[in-house]
Short mmCIF file of C-alpha atoms in Angstrom, two decimals:
data_model
loop_
_atom_site.label_atom_id
_atom_site.label_comp_id
_atom_site.label_asym_id
_atom_site.label_seq_id
_atom_site.Cartn_x
_atom_site.Cartn_y
_atom_site.Cartn_z
CA MET X 1 -161.73 -56.65 -11.40
CA LEU X 2 -159.08 -56.95 -8.68
CA LYS X 3 -160.20 -55.65 -5.31
CA LYS X 4 -158.37 -52.64 -3.92
CA ARG X 5 -156.74 -53.20 -0.53
CA ILE X 6 -157.00 -51.05 2.57
CA ILE X 7 -153.88 -51.28 4.71
CA VAL X 8 -153.38 -49.83 8.17
CA CYS X 9 -149.90 -48.68 9.14
CA LEU X 10 -148.54 -48.85 12.67
CA ASP X 11 -145.46 -46.64 13.00
CA VAL X 12 -143.65 -47.92 16.08
CA LYS X 13 -141.09 -46.07 18.19
CA ASP X 14 -139.67 -47.50 21.42
CA GLY X 15 -142.32 -50.23 21.40
CA ARG X 16 -145.30 -47.87 21.10
CA THR X 17 -147.41 -46.78 18.13
CA THR X 18 -146.63 -43.19 17.18
CA LYS X 19 -147.85 -40.65 14.64
CA GLY X 20 -146.19 -37.56 13.27
CA VAL X 21 -146.53 -35.04 10.47
CA LYS X 22 -143.94 -35.09 7.67
CA PHE X 23 -141.88 -37.51 9.82
CA GLN X 24 -141.65 -35.05 12.74
CA ASN X 25 -143.27 -34.25 16.11
CA ASN X 26 -144.29 -37.84 16.81
CA LEU X 27 -146.87 -38.50 19.52
CA ASP X 28 -147.50 -41.76 21.42
CA ILE X 29 -150.94 -43.07 20.42
CA GLY X 30 -151.10 -46.58 21.86
CA ASN X 31 -150.03 -50.19 22.17
CA PRO X 32 -149.29 -51.71 18.73
CA VAL X 33 -150.36 -55.23 19.79
CA GLU X 34 -153.76 -54.04 21.01
CA MET X 35 -154.23 -51.79 17.98
CA ALA X 36 -153.33 -54.60 15.55
CA ALA X 37 -155.95 -56.86 17.15
CA GLN X 38 -158.55 -54.09 16.94
CA TYR X 39 -157.92 -53.41 13.24
CA TYR X 40 -157.92 -57.11 12.40
CA THR X 41 -161.33 -57.47 14.06
CA GLN X 42 -162.59 -54.46 12.11
CA GLY X 43 -161.68 -56.13 8.80
CA VAL X 44 -158.46 -54.48 7.59
CA ASP X 45 -157.03 -56.24 4.51
CA GLU X 46 -153.39 -56.01 5.57
CA LEU X 47 -151.25 -54.53 8.32
CA VAL X 48 -147.90 -52.77 8.01
CA PHE X 49 -145.59 -52.35 11.01
CA TYR X 50 -142.71 -49.86 10.71
CA ASP X 51 -140.03 -49.53 13.37
CA ILE X 52 -139.31 -45.93 12.46
CA MET X 53 -136.09 -45.55 14.48
CA ALA X 54 -134.37 -48.86 13.69
CA SER X 55 -132.30 -47.71 10.69
CA ALA X 56 -131.40 -44.36 12.26
CA ARG X 57 -130.21 -46.15 15.40
CA GLY X 58 -128.39 -48.85 13.44
CA ARG X 59 -130.27 -51.80 14.88
CA GLY X 60 -132.46 -54.58 13.53
CA PRO X 61 -136.15 -55.28 14.11
CA ILE X 62 -137.62 -55.97 17.58
CA LEU X 63 -138.62 -59.59 17.02
CA GLU X 64 -140.50 -60.09 20.29
CA LEU X 65 -142.87 -57.23 19.52
CA ILE X 66 -143.33 -58.41 15.91
CA SER X 67 -144.21 -61.88 17.18
CA LYS X 68 -146.81 -60.45 19.59
CA VAL X 69 -148.44 -58.41 16.80
CA ALA X 70 -148.38 -61.39 14.42
CA SER X 71 -150.18 -63.53 17.01
CA GLN X 72 -153.15 -61.12 16.86
CA VAL X 73 -153.67 -60.94 13.08
CA PHE X 74 -154.42 -63.56 10.44
CA ILE X 75 -153.99 -61.42 7.34
CA PRO X 76 -150.91 -60.39 5.37
CA PHE X 77 -148.53 -58.63 7.76
CA CYS X 78 -145.55 -56.59 6.52
CA VAL X 79 -142.69 -55.43 8.74
CA GLY X 80 -140.13 -52.72 7.99
CA GLY X 81 -137.37 -50.88 9.79
CA GLY X 82 -133.72 -51.77 10.20
CA ILE X 83 -133.84 -55.03 8.20
CA GLY X 84 -130.42 -55.11 6.57
CA THR X 85 -129.36 -58.75 6.13
CA ILE X 86 -130.76 -62.02 4.84
CA ASP X 87 -130.66 -63.36 8.41
CA GLU X 88 -132.77 -60.41 9.60
CA ILE X 89 -135.29 -61.03 6.79
CA ARG X 90 -135.44 -64.68 7.84
CA SER X 91 -135.88 -63.93 11.54
CA THR X 92 -138.59 -61.35 10.80
CA ILE X 93 -140.53 -63.86 8.68
CA LEU X 94 -140.06 -66.55 11.35
CA ALA X 95 -141.43 -64.06 13.92
CA GLY X 96 -144.67 -63.99 11.94
CA ALA X 97 -144.36 -61.50 9.08
CA GLU X 98 -145.43 -62.52 5.57
CA LYS X 99 -143.46 -59.68 3.97
CA VAL X 100 -140.54 -57.42 4.81
CA SER X 101 -140.24 -53.81 3.71
CA LEU X 102 -136.73 -52.77 2.71
CA ASN X 103 -136.18 -49.01 2.60
CA SER X 104 -132.95 -47.39 3.81
CA GLN X 105 -131.10 -50.70 3.87
CA ALA X 106 -132.08 -51.42 0.24
CA VAL X 107 -130.68 -48.06 -0.86
CA LYS X 108 -127.42 -48.76 0.98
CA ASN X 109 -127.23 -52.33 -0.35
CA PRO X 110 -129.46 -52.98 -3.42
CA ALA X 111 -128.24 -56.60 -3.56
CA LEU X 112 -130.37 -57.19 -0.45
CA ILE X 113 -133.46 -56.96 -2.70
CA SER X 114 -132.22 -59.50 -5.23
CA GLU X 115 -130.84 -61.87 -2.62
CA GLY X 116 -134.01 -61.59 -0.52
CA ALA X 117 -136.20 -62.29 -3.55
CA ARG X 118 -134.04 -65.27 -4.52
CA VAL X 119 -134.18 -66.85 -1.06
CA PHE X 120 -137.74 -66.00 0.03
CA GLY X 121 -139.57 -65.12 -3.21
CA ASN X 122 -140.54 -61.79 -4.77
CA GLN X 123 -143.84 -61.75 -2.88
CA CYS X 124 -141.94 -61.42 0.43
CA ILE X 125 -139.82 -58.44 -0.62
CA VAL X 126 -141.45 -55.00 -0.52
CA LEU X 127 -139.62 -51.82 -1.47
CA GLY X 128 -140.41 -49.05 1.00
CA MET X 129 -139.73 -45.68 -0.62
CA ASP X 130 -139.90 -42.24 0.99
CA ALA X 131 -139.94 -39.54 -1.68
CA ALA X 132 -140.28 -35.77 -1.66
CA ARG X 133 -140.75 -33.20 -4.40
CA ASP X 134 -137.50 -31.96 -5.90
CA GLU X 135 -137.50 -30.19 -9.26
CA SER X 136 -133.80 -30.95 -9.77
CA MET X 137 -134.57 -34.67 -10.17
CA PRO X 138 -135.64 -36.11 -13.57
CA SER X 139 -139.01 -37.33 -12.26
CA GLY X 140 -139.50 -34.35 -9.96
CA TYR X 141 -139.10 -36.49 -6.82
CA ARG X 142 -136.06 -37.43 -4.73
CA VAL X 143 -135.64 -40.52 -2.51
CA PHE X 144 -134.88 -40.01 1.19
CA ILE X 145 -133.73 -42.57 3.77
CA ASN X 146 -133.34 -42.89 7.55
CA GLY X 147 -136.95 -41.99 8.26
CA GLY X 148 -136.92 -39.09 5.81
CA ARG X 149 -133.93 -37.44 7.48
CA THR X 150 -131.25 -38.15 4.85
CA LYS X 151 -131.53 -37.21 1.19
CA THR X 152 -130.03 -39.44 -1.48
CA GLU X 153 -129.03 -38.84 -5.09
CA LEU X 154 -131.68 -41.32 -6.24
CA ASP X 155 -134.54 -40.30 -8.49
CA ALA X 156 -137.82 -41.82 -7.29
CA LEU X 157 -138.92 -43.26 -10.63
CA GLU X 158 -135.50 -44.67 -11.51
CA TRP X 159 -135.14 -46.26 -8.07
CA ALA X 160 -138.62 -47.82 -8.29
CA LYS X 161 -137.79 -49.36 -11.68
CA LYS X 162 -134.41 -50.61 -10.49
CA ALA X 163 -135.84 -52.16 -7.31
CA VAL X 164 -138.48 -54.05 -9.32
CA SER X 165 -135.84 -55.26 -11.77
CA LEU X 166 -133.87 -56.57 -8.77
CA GLY X 167 -136.88 -58.52 -7.52
CA ALA X 168 -139.10 -56.31 -5.34
CA GLY X 169 -142.63 -57.70 -5.57
CA GLU X 170 -144.44 -54.60 -4.32
CA ILE X 171 -143.77 -50.93 -3.56
CA VAL X 172 -145.01 -48.93 -0.58
CA LEU X 173 -144.69 -45.39 -1.87
CA ASN X 174 -144.73 -42.76 0.84
CA SER X 175 -144.91 -39.04 0.09
CA ILE X 176 -142.92 -37.11 2.69
CA ASP X 177 -144.68 -33.90 1.58
CA ALA X 178 -148.11 -35.37 2.30
CA ASP X 179 -147.24 -37.58 5.30
CA GLY X 180 -149.61 -37.04 8.21
CA THR X 181 -151.13 -33.90 6.69
CA LYS X 182 -154.54 -35.52 5.95
CA SER X 183 -154.69 -33.25 2.88
CA GLY X 184 -154.66 -36.01 0.25
CA TYR X 185 -152.20 -38.39 -1.35
CA GLU X 186 -149.49 -37.27 -3.79
CA ILE X 187 -151.44 -38.29 -6.89
CA PRO X 188 -148.86 -37.34 -9.59
CA LEU X 189 -146.12 -39.32 -7.83
CA THR X 190 -148.33 -42.37 -7.23
CA LYS X 191 -149.67 -42.43 -10.78
CA MET X 192 -146.19 -42.02 -12.30
CA ILE X 193 -144.74 -44.95 -10.35
CA ALA X 194 -147.82 -47.18 -10.83
CA GLN X 195 -147.79 -46.65 -14.60
CA ASN X 196 -144.10 -47.53 -14.88
CA VAL X 197 -143.73 -50.70 -12.81
CA ALA X 198 -145.38 -54.09 -13.19
CA VAL X 199 -145.88 -54.74 -9.45
CA PRO X 200 -148.55 -53.48 -7.02
CA VAL X 201 -148.08 -49.94 -5.70
CA ILE X 202 -149.37 -49.00 -2.26
CA ALA X 203 -150.03 -45.28 -1.81
CA SER X 204 -148.95 -43.86 1.54
CA GLY X 205 -148.97 -40.42 3.10
CA GLY X 206 -151.75 -37.84 3.20
CA GLY X 207 -154.94 -39.91 3.47
CA GLY X 208 -157.49 -37.83 5.39
CA THR X 209 -160.86 -38.67 3.85
CA VAL X 210 -162.52 -41.49 1.94
CA GLU X 211 -162.52 -39.17 -1.10
CA HIS X 212 -158.71 -38.99 -0.91
CA MET X 213 -158.56 -42.78 -0.85
CA ALA X 214 -160.96 -43.16 -3.77
CA GLN X 215 -158.92 -40.65 -5.78
CA VAL X 216 -155.57 -42.40 -5.28
CA LEU X 217 -157.10 -45.83 -5.97
CA THR X 218 -158.64 -44.66 -9.24
CA GLU X 219 -156.90 -41.59 -10.67
CA GLY X 220 -153.62 -42.42 -8.90
CA ARG X 221 -153.70 -46.05 -10.15
CA ALA X 222 -152.70 -47.40 -6.73
CA ASP X 223 -153.45 -51.03 -5.92
CA ALA X 224 -153.88 -50.26 -2.24
CA ALA X 225 -154.21 -47.27 0.06
CA LEU X 226 -152.29 -47.15 3.30
CA ILE X 227 -153.92 -45.22 6.13
CA ALA X 228 -152.98 -44.36 9.70
CA THR X 229 -154.27 -41.08 11.15
CA MET X 230 -157.75 -41.58 9.69
CA VAL X 231 -158.39 -44.64 11.84
CA HIS X 232 -155.97 -43.99 14.71
CA SER X 233 -157.90 -40.80 15.48
CA GLY X 234 -161.20 -42.67 15.68
CA GLN X 235 -162.69 -40.39 13.04
CA TYR X 236 -163.24 -43.33 10.65
CA THR X 237 -163.83 -47.06 11.00
CA LEU X 238 -162.61 -49.59 8.48
CA GLN X 239 -166.15 -50.84 7.86
CA GLY X 240 -167.33 -47.29 7.18
CA ILE X 241 -164.41 -46.58 4.86
CA LYS X 242 -165.02 -49.73 2.83
CA LYS X 243 -168.76 -49.08 2.53
CA ASP X 244 -168.13 -45.52 1.32
CA LEU X 245 -165.48 -46.68 -1.17
CA ALA X 246 -167.88 -49.32 -2.53
CA LYS X 247 -170.56 -46.64 -2.93
CA ALA X 248 -168.02 -44.58 -4.88
CA GLY X 249 -167.51 -47.52 -7.25
CA VAL X 250 -164.14 -48.65 -5.88
CA PRO X 251 -163.99 -52.49 -5.68
CA VAL X 252 -163.10 -53.44 -2.09
CA ARG X 253 -163.50 -56.50 0.12
CA ILE X 254 -166.50 -55.91 2.37
#
């Protein structure tokens, strides 16, 4: 059985790690380079770095900071935020990322997914999707961009399918409704996407306990669980999380 992955997310704003609730009221919680090194030492499976203001400010990724983080970790490292051209994908990978997450820029220019997959391979291209409940959409969920600030006319399920058909090799699926609440992942959304695409789905938004993680990795059919607040707060360690997941019957890398 394939092992489930535990991924830590560093949301970065103005060069510092930050954390908010439902994409708002962000607080400075530390140095992303130091935090990346700490989580790598603790045994995290992968690391995700999001420059949460890049798209909204119309700029590309901060390569110097990405390079510093990459120098501290020797595991898969995914970078997102403001990556809107093939050259920016290339420079991000050259700075040390194994994967790039395309979110707002992919919505604005879907050809970026197909071109990125053609040049760098599907495994390098991750679709980042921020979705929120909306009963007017066919799947019940609407896609948002620009850090959750701008709603689109895209249905979450249709966009996930289209992105995979274009060449996305993985989806990081973030629930805006659950983000930062620590009240549990959006199981119906995660399960719906996971059952309808043939690529790994990473559940994001709402993880507050090991039980939440176990639920989304089993009932929610996610291939990986992305966490932030749980470990940033010091309430949980990665070793402790993995041991508890293993006890619950979830296959993880210890």
